[in-house]
PDB file of N, CA and C in Angstrom:
ATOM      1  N   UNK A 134     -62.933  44.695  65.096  1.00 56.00           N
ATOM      2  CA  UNK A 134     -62.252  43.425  65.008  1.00 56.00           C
ATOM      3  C   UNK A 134     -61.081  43.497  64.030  1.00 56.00           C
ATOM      4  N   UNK A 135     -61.210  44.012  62.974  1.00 78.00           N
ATOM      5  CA  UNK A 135     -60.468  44.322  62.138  1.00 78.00           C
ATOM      6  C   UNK A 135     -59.003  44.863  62.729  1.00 78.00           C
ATOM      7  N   UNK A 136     -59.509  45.982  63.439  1.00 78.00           N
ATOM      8  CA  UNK A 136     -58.213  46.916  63.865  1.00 78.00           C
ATOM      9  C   UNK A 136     -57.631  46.105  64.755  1.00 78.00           C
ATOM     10  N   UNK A 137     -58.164  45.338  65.619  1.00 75.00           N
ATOM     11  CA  UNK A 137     -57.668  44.331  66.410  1.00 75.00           C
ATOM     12  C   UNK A 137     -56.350  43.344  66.107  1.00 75.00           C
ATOM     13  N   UNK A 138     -57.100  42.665  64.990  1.00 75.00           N
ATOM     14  CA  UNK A 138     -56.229  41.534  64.226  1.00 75.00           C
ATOM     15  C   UNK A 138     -54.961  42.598  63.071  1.00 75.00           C
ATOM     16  N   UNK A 139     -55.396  43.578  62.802  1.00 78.00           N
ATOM     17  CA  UNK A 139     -54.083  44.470  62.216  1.00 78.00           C
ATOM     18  C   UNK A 139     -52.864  44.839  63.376  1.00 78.00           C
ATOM     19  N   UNK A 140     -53.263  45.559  64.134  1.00 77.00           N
ATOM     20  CA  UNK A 140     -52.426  45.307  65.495  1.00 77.00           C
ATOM     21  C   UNK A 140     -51.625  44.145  65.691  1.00 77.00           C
ATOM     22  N   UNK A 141     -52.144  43.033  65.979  1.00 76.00           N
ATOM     23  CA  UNK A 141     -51.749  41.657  66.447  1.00 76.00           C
ATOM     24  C   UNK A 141     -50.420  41.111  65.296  1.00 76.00           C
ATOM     25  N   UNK A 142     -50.982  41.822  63.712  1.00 76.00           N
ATOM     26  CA  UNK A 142     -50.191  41.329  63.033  1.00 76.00           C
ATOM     27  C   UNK A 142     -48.959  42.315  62.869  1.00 76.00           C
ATOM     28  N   UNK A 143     -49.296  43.281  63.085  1.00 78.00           N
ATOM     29  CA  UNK A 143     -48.136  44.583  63.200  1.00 78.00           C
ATOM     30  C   UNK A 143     -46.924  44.067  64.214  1.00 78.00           C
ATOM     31  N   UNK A 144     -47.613  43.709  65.380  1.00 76.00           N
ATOM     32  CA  UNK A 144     -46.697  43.108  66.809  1.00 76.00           C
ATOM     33  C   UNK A 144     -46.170  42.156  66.330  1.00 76.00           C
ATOM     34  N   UNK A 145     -46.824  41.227  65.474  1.00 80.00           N
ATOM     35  CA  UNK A 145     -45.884  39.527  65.552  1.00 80.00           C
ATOM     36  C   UNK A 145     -44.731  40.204  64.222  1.00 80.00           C
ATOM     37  N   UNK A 146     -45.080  40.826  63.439  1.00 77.00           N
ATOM     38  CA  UNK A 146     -44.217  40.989  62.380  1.00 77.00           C
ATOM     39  C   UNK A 146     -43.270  42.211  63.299  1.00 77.00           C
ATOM     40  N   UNK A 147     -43.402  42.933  63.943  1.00 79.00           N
ATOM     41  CA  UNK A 147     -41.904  43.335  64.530  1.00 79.00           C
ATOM     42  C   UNK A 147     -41.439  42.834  65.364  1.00 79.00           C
ATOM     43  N   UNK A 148     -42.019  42.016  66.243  1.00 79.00           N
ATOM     44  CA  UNK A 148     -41.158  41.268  67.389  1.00 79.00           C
ATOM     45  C   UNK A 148     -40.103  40.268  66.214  1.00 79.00           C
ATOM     46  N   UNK A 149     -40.843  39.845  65.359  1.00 78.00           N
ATOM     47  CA  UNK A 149     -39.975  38.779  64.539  1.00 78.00           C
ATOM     48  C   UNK A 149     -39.045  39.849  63.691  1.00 78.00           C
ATOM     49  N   UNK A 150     -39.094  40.885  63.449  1.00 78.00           N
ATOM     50  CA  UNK A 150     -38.492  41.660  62.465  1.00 78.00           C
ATOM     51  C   UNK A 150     -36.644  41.866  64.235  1.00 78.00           C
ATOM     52  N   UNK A 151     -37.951  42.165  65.219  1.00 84.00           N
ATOM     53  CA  UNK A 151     -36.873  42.438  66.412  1.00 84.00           C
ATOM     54  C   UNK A 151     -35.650  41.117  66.197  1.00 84.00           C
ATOM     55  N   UNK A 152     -36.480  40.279  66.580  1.00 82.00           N
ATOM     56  CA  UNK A 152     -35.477  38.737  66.380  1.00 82.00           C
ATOM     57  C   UNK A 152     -34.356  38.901  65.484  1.00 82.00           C
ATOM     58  N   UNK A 153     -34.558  38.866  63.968  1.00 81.00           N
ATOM     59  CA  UNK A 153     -33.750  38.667  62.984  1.00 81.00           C
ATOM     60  C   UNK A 153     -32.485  40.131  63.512  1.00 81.00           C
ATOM     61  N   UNK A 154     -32.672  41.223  63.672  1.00 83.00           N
ATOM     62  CA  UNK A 154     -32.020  42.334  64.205  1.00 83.00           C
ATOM     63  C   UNK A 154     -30.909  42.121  65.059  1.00 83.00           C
ATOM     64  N   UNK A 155     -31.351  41.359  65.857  1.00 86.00           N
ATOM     65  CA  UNK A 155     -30.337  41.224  67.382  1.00 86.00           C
ATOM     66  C   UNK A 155     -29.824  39.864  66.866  1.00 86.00           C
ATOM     67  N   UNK A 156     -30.130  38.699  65.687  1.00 87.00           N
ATOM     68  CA  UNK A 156     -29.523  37.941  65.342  1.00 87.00           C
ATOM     69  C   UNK A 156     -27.882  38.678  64.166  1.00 87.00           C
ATOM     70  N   UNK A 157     -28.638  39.350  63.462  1.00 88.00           N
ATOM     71  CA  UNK A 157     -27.623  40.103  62.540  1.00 88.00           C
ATOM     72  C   UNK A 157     -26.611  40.597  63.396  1.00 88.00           C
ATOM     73  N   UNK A 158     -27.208  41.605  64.366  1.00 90.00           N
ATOM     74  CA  UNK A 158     -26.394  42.002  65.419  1.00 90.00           C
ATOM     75  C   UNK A 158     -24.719  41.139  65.720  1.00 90.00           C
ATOM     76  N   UNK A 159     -25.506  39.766  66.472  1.00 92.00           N
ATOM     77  CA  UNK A 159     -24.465  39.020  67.085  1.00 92.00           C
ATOM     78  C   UNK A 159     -23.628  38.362  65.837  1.00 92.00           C
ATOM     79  N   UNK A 160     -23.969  38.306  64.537  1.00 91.00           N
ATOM     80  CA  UNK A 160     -23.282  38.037  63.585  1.00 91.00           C
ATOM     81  C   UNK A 160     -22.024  38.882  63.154  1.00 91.00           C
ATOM     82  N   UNK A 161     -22.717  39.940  63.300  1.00 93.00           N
ATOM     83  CA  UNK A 161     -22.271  41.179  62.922  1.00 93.00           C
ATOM     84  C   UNK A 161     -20.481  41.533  63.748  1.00 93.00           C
ATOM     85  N   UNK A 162     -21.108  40.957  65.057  1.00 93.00           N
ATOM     86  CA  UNK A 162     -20.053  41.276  66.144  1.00 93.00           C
ATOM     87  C   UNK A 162     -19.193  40.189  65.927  1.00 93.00           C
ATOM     88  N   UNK A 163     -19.473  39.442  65.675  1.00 93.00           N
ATOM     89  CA  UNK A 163     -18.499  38.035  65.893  1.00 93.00           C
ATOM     90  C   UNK A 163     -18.034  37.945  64.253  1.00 93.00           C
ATOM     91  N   UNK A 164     -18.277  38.707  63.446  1.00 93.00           N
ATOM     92  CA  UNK A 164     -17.495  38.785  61.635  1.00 93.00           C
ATOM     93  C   UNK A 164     -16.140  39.861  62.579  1.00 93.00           C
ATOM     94  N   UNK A 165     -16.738  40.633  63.035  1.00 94.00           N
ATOM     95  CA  UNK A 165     -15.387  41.899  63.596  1.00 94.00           C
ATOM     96  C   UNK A 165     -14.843  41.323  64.497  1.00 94.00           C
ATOM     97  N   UNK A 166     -14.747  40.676  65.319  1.00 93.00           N
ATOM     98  CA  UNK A 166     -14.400  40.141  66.488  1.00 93.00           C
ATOM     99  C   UNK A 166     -13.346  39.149  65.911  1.00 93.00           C
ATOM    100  N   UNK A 167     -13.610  38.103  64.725  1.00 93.00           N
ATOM    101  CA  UNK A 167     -13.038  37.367  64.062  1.00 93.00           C
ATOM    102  C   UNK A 167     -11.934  37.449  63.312  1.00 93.00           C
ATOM    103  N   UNK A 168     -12.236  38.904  62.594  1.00 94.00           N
ATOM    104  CA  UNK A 168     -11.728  39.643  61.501  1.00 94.00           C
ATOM    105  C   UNK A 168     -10.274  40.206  62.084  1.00 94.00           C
ATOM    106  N   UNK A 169     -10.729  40.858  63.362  1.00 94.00           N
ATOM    107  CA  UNK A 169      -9.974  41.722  63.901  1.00 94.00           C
ATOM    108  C   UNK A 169      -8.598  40.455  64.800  1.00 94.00           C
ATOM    109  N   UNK A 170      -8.946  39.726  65.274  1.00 94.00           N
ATOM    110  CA  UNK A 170      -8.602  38.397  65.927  1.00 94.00           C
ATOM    111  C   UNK A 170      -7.221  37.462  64.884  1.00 94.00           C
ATOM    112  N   UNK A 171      -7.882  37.397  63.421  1.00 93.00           N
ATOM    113  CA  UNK A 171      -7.559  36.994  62.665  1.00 93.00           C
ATOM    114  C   UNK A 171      -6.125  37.838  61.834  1.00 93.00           C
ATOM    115  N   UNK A 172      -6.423  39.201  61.930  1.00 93.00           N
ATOM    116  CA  UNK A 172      -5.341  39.790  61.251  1.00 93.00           C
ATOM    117  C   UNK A 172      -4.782  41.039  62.349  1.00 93.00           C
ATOM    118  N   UNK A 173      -4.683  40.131  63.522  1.00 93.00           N
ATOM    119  CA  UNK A 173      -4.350  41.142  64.820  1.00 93.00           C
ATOM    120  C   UNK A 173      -4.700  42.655  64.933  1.00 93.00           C
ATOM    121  N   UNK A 174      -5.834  43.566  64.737  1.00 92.00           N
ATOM    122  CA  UNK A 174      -5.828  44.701  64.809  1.00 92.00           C
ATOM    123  C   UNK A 174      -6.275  44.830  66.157  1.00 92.00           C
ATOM    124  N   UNK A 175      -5.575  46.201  66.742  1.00 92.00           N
ATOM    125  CA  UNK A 175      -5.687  46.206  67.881  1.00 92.00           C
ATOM    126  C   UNK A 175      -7.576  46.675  68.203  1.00 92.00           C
ATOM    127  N   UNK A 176      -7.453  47.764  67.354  1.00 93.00           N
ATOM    128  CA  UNK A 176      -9.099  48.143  67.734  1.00 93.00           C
ATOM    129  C   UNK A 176     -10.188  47.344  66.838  1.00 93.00           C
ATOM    130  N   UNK A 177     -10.953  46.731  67.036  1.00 90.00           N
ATOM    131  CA  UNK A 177     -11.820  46.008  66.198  1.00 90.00           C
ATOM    132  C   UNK A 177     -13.193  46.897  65.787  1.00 90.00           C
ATOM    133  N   UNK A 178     -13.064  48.456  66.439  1.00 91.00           N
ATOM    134  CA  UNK A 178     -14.370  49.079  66.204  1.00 91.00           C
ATOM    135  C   UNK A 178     -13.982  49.642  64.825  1.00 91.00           C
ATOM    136  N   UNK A 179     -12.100  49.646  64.686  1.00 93.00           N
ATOM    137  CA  UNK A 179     -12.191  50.349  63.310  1.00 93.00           C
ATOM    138  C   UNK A 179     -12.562  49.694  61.918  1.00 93.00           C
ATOM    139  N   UNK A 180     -12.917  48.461  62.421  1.00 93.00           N
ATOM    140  CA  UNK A 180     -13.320  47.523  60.917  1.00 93.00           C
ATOM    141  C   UNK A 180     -14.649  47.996  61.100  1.00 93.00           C
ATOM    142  N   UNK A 181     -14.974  48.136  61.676  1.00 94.00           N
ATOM    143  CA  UNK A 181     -16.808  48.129  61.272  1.00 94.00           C
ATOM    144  C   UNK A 181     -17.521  49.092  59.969  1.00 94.00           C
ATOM    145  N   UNK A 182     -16.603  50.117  59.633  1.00 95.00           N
ATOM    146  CA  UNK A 182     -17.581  50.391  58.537  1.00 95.00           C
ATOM    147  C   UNK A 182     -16.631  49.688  57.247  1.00 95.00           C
ATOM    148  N   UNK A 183     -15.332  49.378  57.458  1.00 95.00           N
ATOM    149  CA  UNK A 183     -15.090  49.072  55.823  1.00 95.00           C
ATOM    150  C   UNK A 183     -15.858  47.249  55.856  1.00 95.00           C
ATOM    151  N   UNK A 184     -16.478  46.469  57.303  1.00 94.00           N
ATOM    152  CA  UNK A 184     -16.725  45.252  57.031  1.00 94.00           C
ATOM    153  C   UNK A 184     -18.536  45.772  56.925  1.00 94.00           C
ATOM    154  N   UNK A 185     -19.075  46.727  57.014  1.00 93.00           N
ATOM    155  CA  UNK A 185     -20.269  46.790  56.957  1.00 93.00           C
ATOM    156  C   UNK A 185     -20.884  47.971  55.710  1.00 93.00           C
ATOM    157  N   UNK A 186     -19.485  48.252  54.898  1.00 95.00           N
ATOM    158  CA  UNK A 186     -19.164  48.879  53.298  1.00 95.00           C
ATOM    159  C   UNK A 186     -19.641  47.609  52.524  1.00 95.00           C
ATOM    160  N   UNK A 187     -18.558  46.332  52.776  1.00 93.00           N
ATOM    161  CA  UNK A 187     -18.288  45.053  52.359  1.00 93.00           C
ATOM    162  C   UNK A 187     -19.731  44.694  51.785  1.00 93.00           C
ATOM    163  N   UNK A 188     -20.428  44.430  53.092  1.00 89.00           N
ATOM    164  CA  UNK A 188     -21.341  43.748  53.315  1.00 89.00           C
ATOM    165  C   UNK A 188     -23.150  44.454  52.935  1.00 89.00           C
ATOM    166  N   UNK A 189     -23.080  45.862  52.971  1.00 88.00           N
ATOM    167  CA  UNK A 189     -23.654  46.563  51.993  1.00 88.00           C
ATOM    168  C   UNK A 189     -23.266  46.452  50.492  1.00 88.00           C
ATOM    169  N   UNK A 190     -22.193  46.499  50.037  1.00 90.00           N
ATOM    170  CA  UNK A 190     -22.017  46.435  48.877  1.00 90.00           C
ATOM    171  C   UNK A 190     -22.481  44.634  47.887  1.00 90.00           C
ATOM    172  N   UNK A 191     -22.251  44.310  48.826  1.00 87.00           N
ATOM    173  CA  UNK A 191     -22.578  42.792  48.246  1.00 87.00           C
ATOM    174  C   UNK A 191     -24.131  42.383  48.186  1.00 87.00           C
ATOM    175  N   UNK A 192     -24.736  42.823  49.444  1.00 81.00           N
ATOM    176  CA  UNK A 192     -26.051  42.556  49.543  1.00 81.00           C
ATOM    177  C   UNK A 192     -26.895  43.321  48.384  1.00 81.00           C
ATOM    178  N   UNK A 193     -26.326  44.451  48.042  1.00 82.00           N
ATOM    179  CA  UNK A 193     -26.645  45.155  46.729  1.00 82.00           C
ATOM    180  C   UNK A 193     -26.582  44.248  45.624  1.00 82.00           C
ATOM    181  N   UNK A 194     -25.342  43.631  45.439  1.00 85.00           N
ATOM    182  CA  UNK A 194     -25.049  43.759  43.702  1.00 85.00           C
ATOM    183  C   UNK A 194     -25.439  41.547  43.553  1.00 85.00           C
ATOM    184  N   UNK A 195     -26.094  41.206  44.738  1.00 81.00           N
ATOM    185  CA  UNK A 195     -26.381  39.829  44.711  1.00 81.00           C
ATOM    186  C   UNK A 195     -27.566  39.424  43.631  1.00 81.00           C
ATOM    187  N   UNK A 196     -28.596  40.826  44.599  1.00 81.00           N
ATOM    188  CA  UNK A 196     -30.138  40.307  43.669  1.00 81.00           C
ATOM    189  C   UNK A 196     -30.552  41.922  43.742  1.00 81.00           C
ATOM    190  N   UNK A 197     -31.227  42.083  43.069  1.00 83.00           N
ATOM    191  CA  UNK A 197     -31.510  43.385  42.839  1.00 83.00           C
ATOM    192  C   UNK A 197     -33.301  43.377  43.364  1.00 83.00           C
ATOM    193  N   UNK A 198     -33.660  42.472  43.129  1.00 84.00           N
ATOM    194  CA  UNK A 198     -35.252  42.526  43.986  1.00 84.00           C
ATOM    195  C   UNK A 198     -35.041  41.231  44.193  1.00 84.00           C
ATOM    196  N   UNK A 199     -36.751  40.787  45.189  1.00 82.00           N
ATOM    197  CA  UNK A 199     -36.990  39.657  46.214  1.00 82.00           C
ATOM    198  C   UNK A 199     -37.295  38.394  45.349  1.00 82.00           C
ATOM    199  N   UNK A 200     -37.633  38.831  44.145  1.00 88.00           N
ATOM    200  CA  UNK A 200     -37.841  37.745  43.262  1.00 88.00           C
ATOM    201  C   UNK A 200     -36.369  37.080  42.975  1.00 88.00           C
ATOM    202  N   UNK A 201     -35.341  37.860  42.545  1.00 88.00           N
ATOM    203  CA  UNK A 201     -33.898  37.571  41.767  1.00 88.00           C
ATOM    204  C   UNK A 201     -33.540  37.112  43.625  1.00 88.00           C
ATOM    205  N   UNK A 202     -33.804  37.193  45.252  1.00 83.00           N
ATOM    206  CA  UNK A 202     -33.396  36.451  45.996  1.00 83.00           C
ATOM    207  C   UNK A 202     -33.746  35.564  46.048  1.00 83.00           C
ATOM    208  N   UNK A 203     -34.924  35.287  45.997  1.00 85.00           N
ATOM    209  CA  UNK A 203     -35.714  34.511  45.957  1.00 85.00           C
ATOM    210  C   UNK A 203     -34.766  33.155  45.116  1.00 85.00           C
ATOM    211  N   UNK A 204     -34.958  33.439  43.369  1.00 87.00           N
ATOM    212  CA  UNK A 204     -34.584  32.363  42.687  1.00 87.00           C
ATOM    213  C   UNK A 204     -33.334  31.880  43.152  1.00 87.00           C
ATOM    214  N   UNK A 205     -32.016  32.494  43.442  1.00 85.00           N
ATOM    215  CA  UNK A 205     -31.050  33.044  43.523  1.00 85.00           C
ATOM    216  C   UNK A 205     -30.935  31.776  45.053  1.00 85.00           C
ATOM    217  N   UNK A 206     -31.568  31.662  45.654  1.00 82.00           N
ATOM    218  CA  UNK A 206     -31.644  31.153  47.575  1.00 82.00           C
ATOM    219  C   UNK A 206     -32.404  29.738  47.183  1.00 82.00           C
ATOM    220  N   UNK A 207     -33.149  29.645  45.842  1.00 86.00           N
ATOM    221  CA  UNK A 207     -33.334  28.014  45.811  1.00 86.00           C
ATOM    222  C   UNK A 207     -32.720  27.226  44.774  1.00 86.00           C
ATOM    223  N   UNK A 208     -32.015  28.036  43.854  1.00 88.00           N
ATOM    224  CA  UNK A 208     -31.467  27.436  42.867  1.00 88.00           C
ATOM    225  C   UNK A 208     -29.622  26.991  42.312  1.00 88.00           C
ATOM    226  N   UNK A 209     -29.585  28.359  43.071  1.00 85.00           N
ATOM    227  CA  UNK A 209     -27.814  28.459  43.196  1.00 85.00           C
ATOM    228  C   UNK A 209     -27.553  28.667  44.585  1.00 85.00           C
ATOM    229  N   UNK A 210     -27.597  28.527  45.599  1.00 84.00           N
ATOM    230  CA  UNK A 210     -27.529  28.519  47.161  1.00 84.00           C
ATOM    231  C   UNK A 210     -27.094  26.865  47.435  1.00 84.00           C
ATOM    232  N   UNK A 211     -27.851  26.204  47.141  1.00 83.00           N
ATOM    233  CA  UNK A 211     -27.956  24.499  47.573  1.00 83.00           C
ATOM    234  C   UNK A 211     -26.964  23.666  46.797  1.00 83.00           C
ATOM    235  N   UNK A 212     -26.620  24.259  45.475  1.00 84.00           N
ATOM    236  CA  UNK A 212     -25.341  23.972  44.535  1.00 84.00           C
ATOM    237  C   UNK A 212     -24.225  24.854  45.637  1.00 84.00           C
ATOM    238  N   UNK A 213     -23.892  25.565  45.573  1.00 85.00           N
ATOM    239  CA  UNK A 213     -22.888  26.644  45.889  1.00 85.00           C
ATOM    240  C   UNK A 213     -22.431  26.359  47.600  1.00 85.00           C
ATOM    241  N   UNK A 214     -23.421  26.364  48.331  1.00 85.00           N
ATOM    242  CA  UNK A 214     -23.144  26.446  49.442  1.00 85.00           C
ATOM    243  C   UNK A 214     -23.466  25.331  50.334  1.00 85.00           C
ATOM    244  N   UNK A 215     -24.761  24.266  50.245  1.00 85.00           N
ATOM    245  CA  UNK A 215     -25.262  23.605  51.342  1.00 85.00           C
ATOM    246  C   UNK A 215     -24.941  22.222  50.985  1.00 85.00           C
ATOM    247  N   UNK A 216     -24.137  21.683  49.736  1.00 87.00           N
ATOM    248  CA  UNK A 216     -23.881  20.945  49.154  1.00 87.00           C
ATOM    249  C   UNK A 216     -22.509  20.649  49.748  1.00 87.00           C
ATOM    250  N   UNK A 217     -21.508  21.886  49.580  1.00 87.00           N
ATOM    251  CA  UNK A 217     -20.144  21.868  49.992  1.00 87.00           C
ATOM    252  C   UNK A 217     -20.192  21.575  51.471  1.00 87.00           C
ATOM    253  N   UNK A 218     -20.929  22.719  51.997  1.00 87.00           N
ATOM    254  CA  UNK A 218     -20.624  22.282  53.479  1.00 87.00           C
ATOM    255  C   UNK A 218     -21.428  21.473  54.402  1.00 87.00           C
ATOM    256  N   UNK A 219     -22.184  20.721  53.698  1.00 89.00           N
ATOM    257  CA  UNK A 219     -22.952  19.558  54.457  1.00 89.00           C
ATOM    258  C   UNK A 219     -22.066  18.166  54.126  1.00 89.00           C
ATOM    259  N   UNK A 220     -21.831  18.173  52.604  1.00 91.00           N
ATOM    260  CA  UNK A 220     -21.249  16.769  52.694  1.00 91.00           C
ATOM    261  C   UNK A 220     -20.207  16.712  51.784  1.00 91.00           C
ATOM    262  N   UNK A 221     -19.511  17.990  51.526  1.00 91.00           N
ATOM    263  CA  UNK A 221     -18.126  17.387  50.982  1.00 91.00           C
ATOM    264  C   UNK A 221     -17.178  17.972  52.036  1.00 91.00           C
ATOM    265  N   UNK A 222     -17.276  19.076  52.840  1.00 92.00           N
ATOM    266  CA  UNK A 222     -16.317  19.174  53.779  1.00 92.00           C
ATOM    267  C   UNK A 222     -16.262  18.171  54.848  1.00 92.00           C
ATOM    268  N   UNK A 223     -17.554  17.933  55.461  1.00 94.00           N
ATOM    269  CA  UNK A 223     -17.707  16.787  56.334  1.00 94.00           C
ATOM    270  C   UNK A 223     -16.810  15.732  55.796  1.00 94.00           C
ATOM    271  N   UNK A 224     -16.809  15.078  54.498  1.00 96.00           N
ATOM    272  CA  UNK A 224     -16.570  13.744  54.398  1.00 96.00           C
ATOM    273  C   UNK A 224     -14.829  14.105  53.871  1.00 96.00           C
ATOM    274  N   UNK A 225     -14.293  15.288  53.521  1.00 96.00           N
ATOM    275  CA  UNK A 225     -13.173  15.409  53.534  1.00 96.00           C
ATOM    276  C   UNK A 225     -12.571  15.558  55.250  1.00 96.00           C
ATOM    277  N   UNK A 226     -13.194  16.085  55.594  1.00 95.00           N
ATOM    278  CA  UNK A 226     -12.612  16.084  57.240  1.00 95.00           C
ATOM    279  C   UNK A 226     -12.566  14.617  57.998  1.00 95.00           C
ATOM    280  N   UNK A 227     -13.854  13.968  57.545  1.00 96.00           N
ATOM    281  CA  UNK A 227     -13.791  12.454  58.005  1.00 96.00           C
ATOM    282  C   UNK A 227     -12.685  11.734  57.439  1.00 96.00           C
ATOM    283  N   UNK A 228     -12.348  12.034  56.379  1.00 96.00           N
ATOM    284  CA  UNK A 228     -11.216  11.192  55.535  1.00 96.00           C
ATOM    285  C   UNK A 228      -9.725  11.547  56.252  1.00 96.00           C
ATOM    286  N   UNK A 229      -9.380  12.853  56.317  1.00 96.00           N
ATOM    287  CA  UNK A 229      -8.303  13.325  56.821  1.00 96.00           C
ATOM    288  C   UNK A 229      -8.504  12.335  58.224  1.00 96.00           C
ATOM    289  N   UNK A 230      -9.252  12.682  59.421  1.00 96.00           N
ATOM    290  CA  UNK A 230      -9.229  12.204  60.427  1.00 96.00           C
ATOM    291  C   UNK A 230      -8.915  10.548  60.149  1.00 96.00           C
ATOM    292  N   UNK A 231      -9.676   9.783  59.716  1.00 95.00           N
ATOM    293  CA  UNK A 231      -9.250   8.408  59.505  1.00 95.00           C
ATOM    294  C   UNK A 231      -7.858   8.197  58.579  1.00 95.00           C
ATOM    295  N   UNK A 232      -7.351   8.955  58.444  1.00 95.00           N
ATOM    296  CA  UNK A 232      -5.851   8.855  57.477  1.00 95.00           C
ATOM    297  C   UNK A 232      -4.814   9.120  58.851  1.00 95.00           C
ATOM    298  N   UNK A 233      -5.355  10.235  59.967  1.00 94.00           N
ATOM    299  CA  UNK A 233      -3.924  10.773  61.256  1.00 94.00           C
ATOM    300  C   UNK A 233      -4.528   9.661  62.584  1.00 94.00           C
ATOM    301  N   UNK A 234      -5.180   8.978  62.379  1.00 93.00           N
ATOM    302  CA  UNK A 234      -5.873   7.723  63.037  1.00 93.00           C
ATOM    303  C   UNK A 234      -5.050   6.931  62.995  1.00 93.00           C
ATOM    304  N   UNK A 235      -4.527   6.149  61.478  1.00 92.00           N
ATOM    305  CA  UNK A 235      -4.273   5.121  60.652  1.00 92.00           C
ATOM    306  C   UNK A 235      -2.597   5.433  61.031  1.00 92.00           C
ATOM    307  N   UNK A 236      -2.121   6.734  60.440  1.00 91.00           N
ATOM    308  CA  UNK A 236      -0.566   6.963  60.493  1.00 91.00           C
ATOM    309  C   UNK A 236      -0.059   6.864  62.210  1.00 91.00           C
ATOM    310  N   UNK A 237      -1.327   7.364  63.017  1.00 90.00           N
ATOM    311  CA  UNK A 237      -0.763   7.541  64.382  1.00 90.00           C
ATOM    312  C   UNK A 237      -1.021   5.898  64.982  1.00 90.00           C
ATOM    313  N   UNK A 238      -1.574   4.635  64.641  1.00 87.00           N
ATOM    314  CA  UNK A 238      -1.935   3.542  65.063  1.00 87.00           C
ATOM    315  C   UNK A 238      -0.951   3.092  64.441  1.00 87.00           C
ATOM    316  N   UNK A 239      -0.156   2.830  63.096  1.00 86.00           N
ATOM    317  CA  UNK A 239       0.837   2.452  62.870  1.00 86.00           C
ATOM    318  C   UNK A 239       2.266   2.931  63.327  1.00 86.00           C
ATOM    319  N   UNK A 240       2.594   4.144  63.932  1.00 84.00           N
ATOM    320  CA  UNK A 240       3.699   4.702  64.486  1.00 84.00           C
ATOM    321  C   UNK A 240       3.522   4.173  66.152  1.00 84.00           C
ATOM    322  N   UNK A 241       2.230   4.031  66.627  1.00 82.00           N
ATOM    323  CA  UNK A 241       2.194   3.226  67.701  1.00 82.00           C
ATOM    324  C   UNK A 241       3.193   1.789  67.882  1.00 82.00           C
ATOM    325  N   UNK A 242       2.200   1.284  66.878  1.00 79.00           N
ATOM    326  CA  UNK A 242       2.793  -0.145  66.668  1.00 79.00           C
ATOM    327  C   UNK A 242       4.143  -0.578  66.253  1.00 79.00           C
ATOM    328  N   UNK A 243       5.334   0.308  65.725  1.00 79.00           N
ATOM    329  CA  UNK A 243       6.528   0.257  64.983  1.00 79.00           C
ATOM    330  C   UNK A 243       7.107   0.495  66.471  1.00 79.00           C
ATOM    331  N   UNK A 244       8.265  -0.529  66.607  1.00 73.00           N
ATOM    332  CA  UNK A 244       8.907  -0.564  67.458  1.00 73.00           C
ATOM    333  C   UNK A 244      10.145   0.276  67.744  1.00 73.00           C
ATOM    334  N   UNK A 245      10.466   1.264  68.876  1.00 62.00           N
ATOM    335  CA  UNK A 245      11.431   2.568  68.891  1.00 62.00           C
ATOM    336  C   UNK A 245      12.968   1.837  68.335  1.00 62.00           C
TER     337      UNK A 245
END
């Protein structure tokens, strides 16, 4: 029974290990795809190791073990990142939009 339920947990932890893989993957492709798009290079396979140098090098020097991610993903993550782009970009983008609303409803209304 034992060996049974070790198995079972071996499978669910790589099918899910599979998941996260082919998610990185499509991330992965669409940072180069972007990158390359963005600063016109013709071949986009030649970014891949200085954007996956980048991206090794950072994942290194962030947290050095799972504990320092750990703290690091509940303490300075939600300041830094989920704060900005949940509700101050939103509500700066809402603002802009109701400001080219306002200028374009009054240039309506002004007679040629």
């Amino acid at each position: 029974m034992n060996a049974m339920l070790m198995l079972l947990i071996i499978y669910t932890v790589s099918k899910g290990l599979e998941v996260i893989a082919r998610t990185a993957r499509r991330v992965f492709y669409a940072v180069i795809v972007g990158i390359s798009t963005l600063f016109k290079v013709k071949r986009p396979s030649a970014l891949t190791y200085p954007v996956g140098t980048v991206i090794l090098f950072f994942s290194l020097t962030i947290a050095s073990n799972f504990q320092e991610h750990l703290k690091e993903g509940l303490t300075i993550m939600p300041v830094l990142l989920f704060i900005p782009f949940h509700v101050v970009i939103p509500f700066t983008l809402l603002c802009i939009a109701f400001i080219k609303h306002r200028i374009k409803k009054t240039k309506a209304l002004q007679p040629s």
